[in-house]
Coordinates of C-alpha atoms and ligand atoms in Angstrom, one line a residue:
X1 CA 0.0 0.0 0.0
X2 CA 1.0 3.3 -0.9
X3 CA 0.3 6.7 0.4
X4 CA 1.5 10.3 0.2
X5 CA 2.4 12.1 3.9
X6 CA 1.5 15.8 3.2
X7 CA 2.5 18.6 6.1
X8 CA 1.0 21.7 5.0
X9 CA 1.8 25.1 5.3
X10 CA 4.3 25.5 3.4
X11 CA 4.1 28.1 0.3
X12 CA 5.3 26.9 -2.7
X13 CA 8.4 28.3 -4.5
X14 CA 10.3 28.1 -7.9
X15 CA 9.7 26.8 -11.2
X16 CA 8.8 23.6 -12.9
X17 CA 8.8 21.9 -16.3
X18 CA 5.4 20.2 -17.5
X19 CA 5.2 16.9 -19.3
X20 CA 3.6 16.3 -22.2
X21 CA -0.3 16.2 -22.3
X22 CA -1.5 12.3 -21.3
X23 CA -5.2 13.7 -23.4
X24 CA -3.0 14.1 -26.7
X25 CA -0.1 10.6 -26.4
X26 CA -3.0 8.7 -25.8
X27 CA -4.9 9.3 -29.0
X28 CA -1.3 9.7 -30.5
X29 CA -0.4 5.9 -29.8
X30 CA -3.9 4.9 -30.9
X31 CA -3.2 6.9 -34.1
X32 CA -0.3 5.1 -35.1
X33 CA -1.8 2.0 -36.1
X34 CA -3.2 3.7 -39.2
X35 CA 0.6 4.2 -40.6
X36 CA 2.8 2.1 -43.1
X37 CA 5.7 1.8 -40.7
X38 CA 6.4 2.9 -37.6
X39 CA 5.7 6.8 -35.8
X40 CA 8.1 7.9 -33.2
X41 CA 6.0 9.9 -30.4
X42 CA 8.3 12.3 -28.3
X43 CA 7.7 14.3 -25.1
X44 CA 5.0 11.5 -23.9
X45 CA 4.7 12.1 -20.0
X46 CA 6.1 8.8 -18.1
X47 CA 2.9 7.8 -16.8
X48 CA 0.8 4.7 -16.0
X49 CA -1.7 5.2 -18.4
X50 CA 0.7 5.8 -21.6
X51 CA 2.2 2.3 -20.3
X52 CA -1.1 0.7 -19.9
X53 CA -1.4 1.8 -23.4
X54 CA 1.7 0.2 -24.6
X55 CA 0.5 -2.8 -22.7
X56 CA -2.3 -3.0 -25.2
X57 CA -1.3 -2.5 -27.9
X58 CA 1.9 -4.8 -27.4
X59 CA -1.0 -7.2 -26.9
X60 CA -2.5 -6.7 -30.0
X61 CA 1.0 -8.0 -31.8
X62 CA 2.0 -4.0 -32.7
X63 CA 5.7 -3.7 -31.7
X64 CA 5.8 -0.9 -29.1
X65 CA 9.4 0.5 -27.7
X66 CA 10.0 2.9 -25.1
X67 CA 13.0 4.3 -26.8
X68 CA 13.7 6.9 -23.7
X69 CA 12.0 8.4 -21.0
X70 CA 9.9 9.7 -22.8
X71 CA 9.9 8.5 -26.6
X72 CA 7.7 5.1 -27.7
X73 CA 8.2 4.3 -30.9
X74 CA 4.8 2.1 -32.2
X75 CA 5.5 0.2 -35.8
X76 CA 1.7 -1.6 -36.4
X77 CA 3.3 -3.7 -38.7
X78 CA 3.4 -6.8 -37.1
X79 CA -0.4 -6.5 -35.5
X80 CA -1.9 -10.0 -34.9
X81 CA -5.1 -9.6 -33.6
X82 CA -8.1 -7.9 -33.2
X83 CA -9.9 -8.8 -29.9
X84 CA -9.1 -6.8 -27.0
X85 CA -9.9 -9.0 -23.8
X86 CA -12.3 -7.1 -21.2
X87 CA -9.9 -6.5 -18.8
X88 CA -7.2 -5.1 -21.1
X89 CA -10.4 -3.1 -22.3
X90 CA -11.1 -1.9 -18.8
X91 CA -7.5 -0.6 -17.9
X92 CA -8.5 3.1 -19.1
X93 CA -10.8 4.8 -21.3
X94 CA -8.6 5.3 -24.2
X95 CA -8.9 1.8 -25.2
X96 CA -11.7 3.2 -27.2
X97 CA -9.5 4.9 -29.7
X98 CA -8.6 1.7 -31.2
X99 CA -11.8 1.4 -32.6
X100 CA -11.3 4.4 -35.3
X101 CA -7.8 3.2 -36.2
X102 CA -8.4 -0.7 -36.5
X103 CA -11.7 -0.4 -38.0
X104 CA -10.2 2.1 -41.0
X105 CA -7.1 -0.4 -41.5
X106 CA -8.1 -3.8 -40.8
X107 CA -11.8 -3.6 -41.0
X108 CA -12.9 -5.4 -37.8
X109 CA -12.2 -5.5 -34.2
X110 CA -14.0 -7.5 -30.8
X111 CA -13.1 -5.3 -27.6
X112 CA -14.4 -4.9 -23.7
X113 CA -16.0 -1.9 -22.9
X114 CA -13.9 1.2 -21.6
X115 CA -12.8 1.6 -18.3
X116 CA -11.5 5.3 -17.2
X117 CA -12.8 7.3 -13.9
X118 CA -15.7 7.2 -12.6
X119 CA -16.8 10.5 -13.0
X120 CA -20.3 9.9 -14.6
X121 CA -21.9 7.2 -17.2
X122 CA -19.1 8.0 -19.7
X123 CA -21.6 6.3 -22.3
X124 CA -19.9 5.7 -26.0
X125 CA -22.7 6.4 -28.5
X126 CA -21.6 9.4 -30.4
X127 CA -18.5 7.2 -31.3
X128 CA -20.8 4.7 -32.1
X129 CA -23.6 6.8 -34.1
X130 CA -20.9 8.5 -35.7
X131 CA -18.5 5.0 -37.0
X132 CA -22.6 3.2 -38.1
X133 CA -23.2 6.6 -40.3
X134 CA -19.8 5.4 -41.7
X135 CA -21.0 1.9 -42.7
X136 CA -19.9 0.0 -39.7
X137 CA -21.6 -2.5 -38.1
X138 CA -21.7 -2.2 -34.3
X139 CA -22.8 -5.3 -32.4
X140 CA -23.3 -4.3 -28.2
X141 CA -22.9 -7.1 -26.5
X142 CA -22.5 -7.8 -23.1
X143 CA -19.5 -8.1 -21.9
X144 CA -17.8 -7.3 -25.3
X145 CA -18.0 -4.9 -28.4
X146 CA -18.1 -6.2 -31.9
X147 CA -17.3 -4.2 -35.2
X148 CA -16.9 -4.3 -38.5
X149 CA -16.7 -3.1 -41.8
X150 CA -16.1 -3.9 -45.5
X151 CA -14.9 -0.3 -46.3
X152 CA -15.4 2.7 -44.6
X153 CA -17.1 5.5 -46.5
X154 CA -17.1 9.4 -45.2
X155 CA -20.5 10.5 -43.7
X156 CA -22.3 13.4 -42.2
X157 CA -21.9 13.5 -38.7
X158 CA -23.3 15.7 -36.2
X159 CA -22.3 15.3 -32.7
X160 CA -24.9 16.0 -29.9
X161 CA -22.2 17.2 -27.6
X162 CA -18.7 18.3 -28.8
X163 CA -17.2 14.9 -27.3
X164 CA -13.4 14.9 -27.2
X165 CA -13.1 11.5 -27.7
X166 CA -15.6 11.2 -30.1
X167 CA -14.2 13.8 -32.4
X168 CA -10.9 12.3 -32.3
X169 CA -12.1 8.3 -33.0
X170 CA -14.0 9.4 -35.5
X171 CA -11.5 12.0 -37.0
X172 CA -8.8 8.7 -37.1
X173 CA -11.3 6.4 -38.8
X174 CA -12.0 9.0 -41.8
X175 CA -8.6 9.7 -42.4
X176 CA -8.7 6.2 -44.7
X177 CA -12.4 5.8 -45.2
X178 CA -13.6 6.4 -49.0
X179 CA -15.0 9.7 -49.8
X180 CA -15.1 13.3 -47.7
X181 CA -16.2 12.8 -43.8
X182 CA -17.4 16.0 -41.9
X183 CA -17.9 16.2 -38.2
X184 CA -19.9 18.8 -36.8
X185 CA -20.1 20.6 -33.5
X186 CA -16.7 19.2 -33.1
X187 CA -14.6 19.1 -30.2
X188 CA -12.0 22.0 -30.2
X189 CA -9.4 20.9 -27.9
X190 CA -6.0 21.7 -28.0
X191 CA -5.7 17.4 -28.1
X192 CA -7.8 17.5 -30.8
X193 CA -5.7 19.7 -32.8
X194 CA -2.6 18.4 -32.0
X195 CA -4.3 15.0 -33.1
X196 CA -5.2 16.7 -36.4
X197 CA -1.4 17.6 -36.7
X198 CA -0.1 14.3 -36.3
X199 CA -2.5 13.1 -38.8
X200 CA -1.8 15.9 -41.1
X201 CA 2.1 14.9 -41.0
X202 CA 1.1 11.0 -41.9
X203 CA -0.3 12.2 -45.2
X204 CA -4.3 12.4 -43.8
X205 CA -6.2 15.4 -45.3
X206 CA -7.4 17.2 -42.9
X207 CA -9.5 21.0 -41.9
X208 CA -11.0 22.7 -39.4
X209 CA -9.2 21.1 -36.6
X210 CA -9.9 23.3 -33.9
X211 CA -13.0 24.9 -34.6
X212 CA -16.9 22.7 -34.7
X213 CA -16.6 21.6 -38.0
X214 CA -13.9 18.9 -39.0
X215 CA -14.0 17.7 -42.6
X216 CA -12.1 15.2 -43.2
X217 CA -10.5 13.4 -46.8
X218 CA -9.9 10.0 -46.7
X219 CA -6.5 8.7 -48.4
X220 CA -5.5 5.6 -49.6
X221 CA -2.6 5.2 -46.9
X222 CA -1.3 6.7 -43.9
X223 CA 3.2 6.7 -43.0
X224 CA 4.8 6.6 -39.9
X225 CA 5.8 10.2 -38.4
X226 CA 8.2 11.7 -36.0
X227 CA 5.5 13.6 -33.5
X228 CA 6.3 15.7 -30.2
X229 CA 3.2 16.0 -27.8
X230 CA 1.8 19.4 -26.6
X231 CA 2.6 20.2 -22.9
X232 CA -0.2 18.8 -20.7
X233 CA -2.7 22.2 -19.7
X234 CA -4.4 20.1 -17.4
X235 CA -0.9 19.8 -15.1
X236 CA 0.1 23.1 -16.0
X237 CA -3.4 24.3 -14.4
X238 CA -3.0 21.6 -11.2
X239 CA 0.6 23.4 -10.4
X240 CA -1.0 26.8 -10.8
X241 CA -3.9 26.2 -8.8
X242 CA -1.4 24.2 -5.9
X243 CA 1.0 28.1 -6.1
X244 CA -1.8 29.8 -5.2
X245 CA -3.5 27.6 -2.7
X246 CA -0.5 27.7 -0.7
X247 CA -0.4 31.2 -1.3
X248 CA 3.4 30.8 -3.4
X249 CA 5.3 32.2 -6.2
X250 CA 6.7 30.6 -8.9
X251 CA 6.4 29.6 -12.9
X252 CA 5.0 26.7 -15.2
X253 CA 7.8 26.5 -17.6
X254 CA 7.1 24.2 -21.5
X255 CA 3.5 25.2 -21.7
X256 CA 1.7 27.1 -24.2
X257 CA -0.6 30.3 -22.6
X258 CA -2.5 30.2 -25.2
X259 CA -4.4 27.0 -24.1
X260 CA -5.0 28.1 -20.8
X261 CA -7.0 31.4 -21.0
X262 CA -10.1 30.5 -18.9
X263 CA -7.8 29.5 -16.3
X264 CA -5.6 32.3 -15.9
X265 CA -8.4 34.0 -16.3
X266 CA -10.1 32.5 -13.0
X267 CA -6.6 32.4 -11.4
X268 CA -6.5 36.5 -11.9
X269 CA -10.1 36.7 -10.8
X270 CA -9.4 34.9 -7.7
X271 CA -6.5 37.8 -7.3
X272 CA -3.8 36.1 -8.1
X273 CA -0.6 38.1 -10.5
X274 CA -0.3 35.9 -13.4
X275 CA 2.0 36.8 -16.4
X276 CA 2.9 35.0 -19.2
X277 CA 5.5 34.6 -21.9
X278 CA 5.9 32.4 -25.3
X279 CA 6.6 29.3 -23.1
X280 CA 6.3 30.7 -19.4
X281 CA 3.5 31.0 -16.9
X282 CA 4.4 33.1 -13.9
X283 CA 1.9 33.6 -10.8
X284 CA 2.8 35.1 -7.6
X285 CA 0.1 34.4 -5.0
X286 CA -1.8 37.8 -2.9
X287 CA -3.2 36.6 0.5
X288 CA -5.9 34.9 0.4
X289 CA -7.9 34.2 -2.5
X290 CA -11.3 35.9 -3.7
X291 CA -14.2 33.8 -4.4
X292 CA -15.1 33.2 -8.2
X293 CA -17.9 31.6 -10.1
X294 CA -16.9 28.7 -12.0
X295 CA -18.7 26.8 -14.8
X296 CA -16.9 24.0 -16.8
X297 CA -17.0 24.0 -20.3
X298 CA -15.8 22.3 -23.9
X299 CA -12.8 24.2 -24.5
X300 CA -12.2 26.9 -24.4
X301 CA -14.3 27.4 -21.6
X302 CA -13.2 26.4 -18.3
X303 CA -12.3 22.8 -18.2
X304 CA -14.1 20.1 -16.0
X305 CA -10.4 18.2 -15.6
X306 CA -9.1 21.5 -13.2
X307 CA -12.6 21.9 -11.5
X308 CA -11.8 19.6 -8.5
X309 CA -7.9 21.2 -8.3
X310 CA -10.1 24.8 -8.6
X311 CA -12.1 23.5 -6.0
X312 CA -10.2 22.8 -3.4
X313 CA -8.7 26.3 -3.9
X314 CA -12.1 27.9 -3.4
X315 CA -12.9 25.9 0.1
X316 CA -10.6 28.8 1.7
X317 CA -11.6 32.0 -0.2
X318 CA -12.6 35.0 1.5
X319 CA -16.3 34.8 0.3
X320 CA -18.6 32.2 -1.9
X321 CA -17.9 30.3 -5.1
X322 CA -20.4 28.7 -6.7
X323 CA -18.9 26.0 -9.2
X324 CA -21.4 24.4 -12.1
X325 CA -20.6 21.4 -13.7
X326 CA -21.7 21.2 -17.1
X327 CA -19.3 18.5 -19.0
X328 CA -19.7 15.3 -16.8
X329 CA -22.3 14.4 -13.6
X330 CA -20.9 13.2 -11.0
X331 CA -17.6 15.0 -10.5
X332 CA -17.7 16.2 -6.6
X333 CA -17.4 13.4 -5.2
X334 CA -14.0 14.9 -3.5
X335 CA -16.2 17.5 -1.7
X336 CA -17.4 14.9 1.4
X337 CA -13.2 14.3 1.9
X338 CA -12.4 18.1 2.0
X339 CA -15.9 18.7 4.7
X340 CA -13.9 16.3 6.7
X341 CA -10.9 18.8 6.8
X342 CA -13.4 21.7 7.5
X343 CA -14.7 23.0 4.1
X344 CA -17.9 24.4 4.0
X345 CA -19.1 22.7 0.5
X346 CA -22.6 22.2 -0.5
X347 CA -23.5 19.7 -3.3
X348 CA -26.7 20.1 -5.5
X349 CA -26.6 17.9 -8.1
X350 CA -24.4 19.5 -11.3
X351 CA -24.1 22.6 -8.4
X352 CA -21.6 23.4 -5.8
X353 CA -21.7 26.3 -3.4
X354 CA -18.6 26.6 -1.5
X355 CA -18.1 28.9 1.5
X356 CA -15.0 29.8 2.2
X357 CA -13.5 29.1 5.3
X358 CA -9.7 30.8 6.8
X359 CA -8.4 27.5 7.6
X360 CA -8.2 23.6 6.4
X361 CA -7.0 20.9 8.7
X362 CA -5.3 17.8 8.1
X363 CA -6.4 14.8 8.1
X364 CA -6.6 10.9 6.5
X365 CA -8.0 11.4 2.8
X366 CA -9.0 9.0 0.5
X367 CA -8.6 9.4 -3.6
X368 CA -10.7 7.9 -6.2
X369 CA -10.1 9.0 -9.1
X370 CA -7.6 11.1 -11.1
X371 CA -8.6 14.8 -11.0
X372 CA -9.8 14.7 -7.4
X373 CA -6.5 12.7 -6.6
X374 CA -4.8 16.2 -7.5
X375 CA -7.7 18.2 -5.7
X376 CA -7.4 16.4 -2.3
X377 CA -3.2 16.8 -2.7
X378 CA -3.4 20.5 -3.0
X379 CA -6.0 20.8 -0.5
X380 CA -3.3 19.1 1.9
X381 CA -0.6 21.2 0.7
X382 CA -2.6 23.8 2.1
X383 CA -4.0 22.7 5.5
X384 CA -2.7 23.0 9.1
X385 CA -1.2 20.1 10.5
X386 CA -0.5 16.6 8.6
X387 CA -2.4 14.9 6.2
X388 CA -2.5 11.4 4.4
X389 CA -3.5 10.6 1.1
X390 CA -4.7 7.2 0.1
X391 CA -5.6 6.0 -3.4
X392 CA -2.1 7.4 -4.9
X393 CA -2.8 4.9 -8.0
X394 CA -5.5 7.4 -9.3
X395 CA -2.9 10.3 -8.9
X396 CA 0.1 8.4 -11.0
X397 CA -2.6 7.7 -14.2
X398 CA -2.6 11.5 -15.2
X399 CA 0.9 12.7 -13.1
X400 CA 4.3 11.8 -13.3
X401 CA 6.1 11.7 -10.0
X402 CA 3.7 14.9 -8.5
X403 CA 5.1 14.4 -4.9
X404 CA 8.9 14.8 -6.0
X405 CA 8.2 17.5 -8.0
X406 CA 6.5 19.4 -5.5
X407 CA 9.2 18.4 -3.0
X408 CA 11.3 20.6 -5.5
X409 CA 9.1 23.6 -5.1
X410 CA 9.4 23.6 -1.1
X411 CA 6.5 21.2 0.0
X412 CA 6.8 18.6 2.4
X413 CA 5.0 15.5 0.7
X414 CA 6.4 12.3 0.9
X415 CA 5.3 9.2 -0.9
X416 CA 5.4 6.3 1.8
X417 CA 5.4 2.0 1.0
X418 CA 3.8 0.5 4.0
X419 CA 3.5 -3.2 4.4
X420 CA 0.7 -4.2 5.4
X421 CA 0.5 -7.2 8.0
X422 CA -3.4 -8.4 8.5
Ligands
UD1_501 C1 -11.8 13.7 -22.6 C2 -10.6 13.7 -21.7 C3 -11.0 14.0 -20.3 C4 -11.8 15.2 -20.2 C5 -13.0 15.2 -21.2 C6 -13.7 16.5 -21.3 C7 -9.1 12.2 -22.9 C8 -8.3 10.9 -22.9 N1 -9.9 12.4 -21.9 O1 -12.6 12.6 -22.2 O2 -9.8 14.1 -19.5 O3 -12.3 15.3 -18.9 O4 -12.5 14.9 -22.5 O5 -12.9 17.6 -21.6 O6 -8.9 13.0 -23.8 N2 -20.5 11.7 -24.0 C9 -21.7 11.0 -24.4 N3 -21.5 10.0 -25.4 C10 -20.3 9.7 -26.0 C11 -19.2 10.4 -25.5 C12 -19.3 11.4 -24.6 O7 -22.8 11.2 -23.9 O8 -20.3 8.8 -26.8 C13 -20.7 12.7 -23.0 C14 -19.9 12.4 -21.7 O9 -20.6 11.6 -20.9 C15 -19.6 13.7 -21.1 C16 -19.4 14.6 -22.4 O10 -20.0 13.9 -23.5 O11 -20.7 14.2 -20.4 C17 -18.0 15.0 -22.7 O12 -17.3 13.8 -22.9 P1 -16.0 13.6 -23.8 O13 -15.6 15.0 -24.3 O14 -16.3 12.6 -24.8 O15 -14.9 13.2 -22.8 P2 -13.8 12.1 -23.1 O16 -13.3 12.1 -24.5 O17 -14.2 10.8 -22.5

């Protein structure tokens, strides 16, 4: 059993370098199967769910290297099946991306259903709506998933919601499908784009990456690329929001500003002094914070992956927040772990109304999932006394090595192996 020992109190200080975004490699590796050869991805973040990943797709026969730290090299070439047990299936949600790449290049595929955090119903019908306009035919059965396909043809599609991960499967399954495919009310993530970019450089035909309509022209073949990831904006954010909960100073350093508008935004709002440069975020924390109204959104609105780290910067503002979830359900579950260190948070539903109290206290917190993971370490970070946070698997899916690199910037976190004796 693992566990981080957090004493707070201590501002942070200093600057730190952000990996590359987990939301982007993911696709990314997924991507690759569509190529002639093999794509080198560089600046993936060294994280459990990139080697999860790996683990997949190494299972499906593809020949996938860790060539550094952080550079995989994927060659499809040597693929040798097409069923994805269900608990490969269940390791994370990305596993779904392999249904637009295998489906364009080998026309079938039998996989579990998607794990990923449980932050809400996470259902999968846009990506299946959107690949059955494109002539596939989608069995759902229980446990597993069947597809298949004689030849992909471009569709039509409109999406109900701008799904991420919609947008992207079905952006990688068009890129060889016959004839023109346009996706409307598209995702416009930065991931998306940087998806689009990849694609682009493997010889797909691609516009309107970035904005809600993607049209797509399928090709007869895709090659292997040399790709470097976009900085991750959701751990850019996370370090941001720790500076100024712990009323610190100090810089995200690799990331681009320009992805991060609605949160330097808030972070400014809250009365924070943010500046920026081409590479370089900068924020130097004023007392304590101010409250601010929150609502996530698709990009470029606010996004629901730094709500929880927002959060439990709110619980101690000098006035009331009210924070609206608009992108998934059920994603406060963290607020009944920071009550128990004194917040004053009230849950309605998509609604949160959080009252800020002067002081936190620590105490024995449990993580389950990712982005409330981060949320409850910040909150820690920033409490009186000691705290302990359990459930540090969740944490390592999305961050590489957090508790060192906030060691660096002058917190006291230490991750701890305990044997446990029953
Ligand atoms: C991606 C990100 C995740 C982020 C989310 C929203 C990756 C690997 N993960 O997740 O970190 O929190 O975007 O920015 O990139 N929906 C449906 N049917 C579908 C698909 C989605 O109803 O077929 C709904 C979801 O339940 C949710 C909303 O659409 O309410 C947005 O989900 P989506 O954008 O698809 O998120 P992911 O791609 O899963």
């Amino acid at each position: 059993m693992e566990h981080i020992v957090i004493k707070g109190g201590h501002p942070l200080r200093g600057d730190v370098r952000i990996e590359g975004a987990k939301n982007a490699v993911l696709p990314a590796m997924a991507a690759a199967l569509l190529a002639k050869g093999p794509t080198l991805l560089e600046g993936a973040p060294p994280l459990k769910d990139v080697e999860a990943m790996a683990e997949i797709l190494g299972w499906l026969g593809v020949e996938v290297k860790r060539e550094g730290p952080r550079t995989w090299s994927v060659a499809p070439e040597t693929l040798s099946r097409l069923v994805l047990p269900e608990e490969l299936s269940r390791k994370l949600r990305s596993s779904l991306f392999l249904l637009g790449p295998l489906l364009a290049r080998f026309g079938e595929v039998e996989m579990g259903y998607p794990g990923g955090c449980s932050i809400g119903a996470r259902p999968i019908d846009f990506h299946l709506k959107g690949l059955r306009q494109m002539g596939v035919e989608v069995l759902e059965e229980t446990p597993v998933l069947r597809a298949r396909v004689r030849e992909l043809r471009g569709a039509d599609i409109y999406l109900a919601y701008p799904s991420v991960g919609a947008t992207e499967n079905l952006m990688m399954a068009a890129t060889l499908a016959r004839g023109t495919t346009t996706i409307r009310n598209a995702a416009k993530e930065p991931e998306v784009v940087d998806l689009a970019r990849l694609l682009t450089a493997m010889g797909a035909r691609i516009r309107g990456a970035g904005s809600d309509v993607v049209t797509v022209e399928g090709v007869g073949e895709l090659h292997g690329v040399q790709h470097r990831i976009i900085p991750d904006r959701i751990e850019a954010g996370t370090f941001l929001l720790a500076l100024a909960a712990t009323g610190g100073q100090g810089a995200v350093q690799g990331v681009v500003p320009g992805h991060l508008y609605a949160v330097l935004d808030m972070l400014h709002q809250m009365g924070c002094q943010v500046s920026f440069t081409r590479d370089r975020i900068h924020l130097k924390a004023r007392g304590r914070v101010q409250p601010v109204d929150i609502r996530t959104q698709p990009y470029p609105g606010f996004p629901t992956d730094l709500q929880n780290p927002a959060l439990a910067v709110l619980v101690k503002a000098d006035g009331t927040s009210i924070i609206t979830e608009s992108v998934f359900e059920s994603r406060f579950r963290v607020a009944e772990e920071l009550r128990r260190m004194g917040a004053q948070v009230q849950v309605d539903g998509r609604l949160a109304v959080v009252r800020g109290v002067p002081k936190l206290k620590g105490t024995r917190l449990m993580a389950h999932e990712l982005r409330g993971a981060a949320a409850l370490l910040i909150a820690a970070l920033s409490a009186e006394g000691v705290s302990t946070l359990e459930g540090v698997q969740h944490l390592d899916r999305g961050y590489a090595r957090l508790e060192e690199r906030l060691s660096r910037l002058g917190a006291a976190v230490e991750r701890v192996n305990t044997l446990r004796v029953d």
